[in-house]
Coordinates of C-alpha atoms and ligand atoms in Angstrom, one line a residue:
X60 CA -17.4 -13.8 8.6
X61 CA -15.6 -11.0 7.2
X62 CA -18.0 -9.0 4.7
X63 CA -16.3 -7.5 1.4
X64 CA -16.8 -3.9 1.2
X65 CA -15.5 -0.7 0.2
X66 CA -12.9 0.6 3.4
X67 CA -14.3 4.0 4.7
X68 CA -11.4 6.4 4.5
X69 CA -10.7 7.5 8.4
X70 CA -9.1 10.9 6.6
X71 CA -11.0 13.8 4.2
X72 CA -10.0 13.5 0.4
X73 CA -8.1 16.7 0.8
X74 CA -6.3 15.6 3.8
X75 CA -3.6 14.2 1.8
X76 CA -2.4 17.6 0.2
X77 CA -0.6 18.9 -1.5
X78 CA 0.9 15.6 -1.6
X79 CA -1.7 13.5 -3.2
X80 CA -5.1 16.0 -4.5
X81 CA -8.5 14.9 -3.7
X82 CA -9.3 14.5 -7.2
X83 CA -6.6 11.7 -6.8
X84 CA -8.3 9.9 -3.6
X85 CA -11.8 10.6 -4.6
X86 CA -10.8 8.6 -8.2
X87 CA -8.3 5.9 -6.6
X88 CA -10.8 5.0 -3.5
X89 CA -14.2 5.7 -5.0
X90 CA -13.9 4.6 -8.5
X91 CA -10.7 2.3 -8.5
X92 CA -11.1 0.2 -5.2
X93 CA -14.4 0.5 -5.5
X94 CA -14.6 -1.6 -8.9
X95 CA -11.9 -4.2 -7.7
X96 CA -14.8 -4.7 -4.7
X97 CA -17.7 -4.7 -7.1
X98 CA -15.7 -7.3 -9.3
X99 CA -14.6 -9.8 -6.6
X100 CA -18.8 -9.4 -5.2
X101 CA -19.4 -10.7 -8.8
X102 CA -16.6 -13.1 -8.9
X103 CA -17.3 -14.8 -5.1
X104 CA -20.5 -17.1 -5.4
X105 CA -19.6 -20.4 -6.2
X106 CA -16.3 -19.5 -5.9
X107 CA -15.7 -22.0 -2.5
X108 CA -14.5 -18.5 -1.0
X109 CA -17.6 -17.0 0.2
X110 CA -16.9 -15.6 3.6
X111 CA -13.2 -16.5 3.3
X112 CA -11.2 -13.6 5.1
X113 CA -9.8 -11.1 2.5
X114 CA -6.2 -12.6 3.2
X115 CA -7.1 -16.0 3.1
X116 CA -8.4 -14.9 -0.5
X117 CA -5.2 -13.7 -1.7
X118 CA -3.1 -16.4 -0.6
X119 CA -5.6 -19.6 -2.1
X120 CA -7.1 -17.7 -4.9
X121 CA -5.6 -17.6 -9.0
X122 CA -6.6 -15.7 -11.9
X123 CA -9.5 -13.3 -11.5
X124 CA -10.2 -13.4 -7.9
X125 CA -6.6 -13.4 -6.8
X126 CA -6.1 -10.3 -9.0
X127 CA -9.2 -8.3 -7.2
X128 CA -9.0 -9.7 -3.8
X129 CA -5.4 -9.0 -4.3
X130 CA -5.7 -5.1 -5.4
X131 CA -8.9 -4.8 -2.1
X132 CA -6.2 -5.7 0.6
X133 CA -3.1 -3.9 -1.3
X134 CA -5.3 -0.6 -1.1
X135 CA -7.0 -1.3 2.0
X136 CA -3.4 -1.4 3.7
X137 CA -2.1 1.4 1.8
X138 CA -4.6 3.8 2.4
X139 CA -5.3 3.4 6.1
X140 CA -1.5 4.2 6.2
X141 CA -1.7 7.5 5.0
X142 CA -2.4 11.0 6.9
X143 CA -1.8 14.8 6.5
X144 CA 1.4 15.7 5.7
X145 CA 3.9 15.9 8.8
X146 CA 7.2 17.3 8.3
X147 CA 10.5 15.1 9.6
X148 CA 7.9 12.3 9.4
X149 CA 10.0 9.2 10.7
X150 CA 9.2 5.5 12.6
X151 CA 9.7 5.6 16.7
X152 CA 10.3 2.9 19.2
X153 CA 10.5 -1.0 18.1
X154 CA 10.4 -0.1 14.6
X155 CA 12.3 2.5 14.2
X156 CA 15.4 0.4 15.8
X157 CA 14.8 -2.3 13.5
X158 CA 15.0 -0.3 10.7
X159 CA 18.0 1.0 12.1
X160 CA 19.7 -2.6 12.6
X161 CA 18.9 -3.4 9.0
X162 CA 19.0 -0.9 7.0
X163 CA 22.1 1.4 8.6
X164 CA 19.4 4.3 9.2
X165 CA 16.0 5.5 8.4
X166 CA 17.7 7.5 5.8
X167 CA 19.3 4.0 4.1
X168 CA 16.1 2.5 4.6
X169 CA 14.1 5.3 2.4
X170 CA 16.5 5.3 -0.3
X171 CA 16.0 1.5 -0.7
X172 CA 12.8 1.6 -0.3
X173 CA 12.3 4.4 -2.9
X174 CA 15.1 2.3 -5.1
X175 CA 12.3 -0.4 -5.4
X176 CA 9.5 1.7 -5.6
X177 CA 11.1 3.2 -8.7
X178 CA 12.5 0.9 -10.3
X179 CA 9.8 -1.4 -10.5
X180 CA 8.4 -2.1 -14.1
X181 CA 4.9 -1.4 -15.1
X182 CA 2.0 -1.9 -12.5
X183 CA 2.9 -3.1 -9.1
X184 CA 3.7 -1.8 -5.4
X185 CA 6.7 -2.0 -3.3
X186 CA 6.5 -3.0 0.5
X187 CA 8.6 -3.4 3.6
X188 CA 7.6 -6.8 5.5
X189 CA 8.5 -8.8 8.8
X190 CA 9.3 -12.3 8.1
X191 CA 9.3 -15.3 10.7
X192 CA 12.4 -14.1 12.7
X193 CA 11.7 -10.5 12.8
X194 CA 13.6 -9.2 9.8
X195 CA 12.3 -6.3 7.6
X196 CA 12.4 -7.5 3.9
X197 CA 12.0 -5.3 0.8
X198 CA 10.0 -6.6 -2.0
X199 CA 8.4 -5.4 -5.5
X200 CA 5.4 -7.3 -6.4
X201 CA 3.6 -6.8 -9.5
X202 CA 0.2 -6.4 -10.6
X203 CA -2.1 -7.1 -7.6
X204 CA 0.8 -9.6 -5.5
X205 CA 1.4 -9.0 -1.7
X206 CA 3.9 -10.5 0.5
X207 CA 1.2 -12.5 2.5
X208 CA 1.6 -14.8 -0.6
X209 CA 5.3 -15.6 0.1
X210 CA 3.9 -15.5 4.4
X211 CA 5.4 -12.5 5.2
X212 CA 4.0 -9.8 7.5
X213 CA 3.5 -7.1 5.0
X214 CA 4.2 -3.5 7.0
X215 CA 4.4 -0.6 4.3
X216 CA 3.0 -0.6 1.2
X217 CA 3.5 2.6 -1.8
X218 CA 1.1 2.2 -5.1
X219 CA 3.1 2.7 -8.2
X220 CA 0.3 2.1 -10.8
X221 CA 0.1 4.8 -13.2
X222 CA -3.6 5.8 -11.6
X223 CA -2.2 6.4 -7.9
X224 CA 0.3 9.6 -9.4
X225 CA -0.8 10.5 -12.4
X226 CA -3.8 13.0 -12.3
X227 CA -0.7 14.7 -9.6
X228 CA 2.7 13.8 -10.7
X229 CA 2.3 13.1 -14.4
X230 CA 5.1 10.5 -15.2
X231 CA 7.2 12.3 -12.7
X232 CA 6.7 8.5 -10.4
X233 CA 10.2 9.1 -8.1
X234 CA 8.6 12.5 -7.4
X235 CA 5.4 11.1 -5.6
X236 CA 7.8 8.3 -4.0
X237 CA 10.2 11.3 -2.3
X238 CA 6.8 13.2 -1.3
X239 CA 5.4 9.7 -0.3
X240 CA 7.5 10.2 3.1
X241 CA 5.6 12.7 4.3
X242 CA 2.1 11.2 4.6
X243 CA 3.4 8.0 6.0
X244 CA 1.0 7.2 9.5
X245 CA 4.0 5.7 11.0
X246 CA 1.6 4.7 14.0
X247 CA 0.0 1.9 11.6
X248 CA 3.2 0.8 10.6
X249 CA 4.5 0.4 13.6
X250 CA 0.9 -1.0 15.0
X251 CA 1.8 -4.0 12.1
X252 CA 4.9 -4.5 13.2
X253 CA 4.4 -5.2 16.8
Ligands
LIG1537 MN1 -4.1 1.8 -6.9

């Protein structure tokens, strides 16, 4: 049975820097994850998903619980993503060369990425999944939606509510996205991918 609880960050709050402050993790892990967890704890009994698996949650659930279950596995999987900053911080091996088939280059494959990221409309996250046959798919989902709803195998994931950039970046969003690159733990991605 897989308990509900606040992830455990496996990096310091400043580790992220300068890219994203600690003020910025310390808020959006202990105060915004952490009331999305409180909330679905409130939300479960009686529900018919006690003990359900966190996925299973988002992809049978509606209203309430779909929205906080949704937002506990959008930021568990983006923030266990993320380390220090790494300069010329790119994919290797199976990943990389799928990218590559797709997308032209890692280079074509950030700039669509950061295309979706940026141009999506109010509260929401873009992601890079694997579907079925192996194929990377771009998708923005708003509000608290993941790709696991539509089956794919979501990979990458970049916040772009207000409250992930805005103590940092202001309303400067495309600025986090391009600094986004850097703190990318490519090892996890590619982990999800195989
Ligand atoms: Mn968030």
């Amino acid at each position: 049975m897989e308990q509900i609880k606040l992830i455990d960050l496996p990096y310091a709050l400043e580790a992220l820097e300068p890219v994203i402050s600690a003020e910025t993790i310390a808020i959006h892990h202990g105060k915004h994850l952490q009331t999305y967890v409180n909330n679905l704890l409130k939300l479960l009994p009686g529900s018919g998903f006690e003990g359900a698996a966190l996925e299973d949650i988002v992809k049978q659930s509606t209203g309430g619980i779909f929205n906080n279950a949704g937002q506990i596995l959008n930021h568990n999987m983006y923030f266990l993503q993320l380390r220090a900053p790494k300069a010329d911080n790119r994919p290797q091996g199976k990943l990389a060369a799928a990218i590559d088939k797709q997308f032209g280059s890692f280079e074509a494959f950030k700039e669509e990425f950061s295309a979706k990221a940026a141009g999506l409309f109010g509260s929401g996250w873009a992601w890079l999944s694997a579907d079925d046959g192996g194929n990377l798919v771009l998708s923005q989902e708003a509000n608290a939606a993941n790709p696991v709803v539509k089956g794919l195998k979501p990979l990458l994931t970049i916040d772009v509510w207000e409250h992930a950039y805005y103590v940092d970046y202001r309303n400067r969003r495309p600025e986090y996205i391009a600094a986004f690159w850097q703190i990318v733990d490519w090892d996890v991605v590619e982990q999800r991918f195989a």
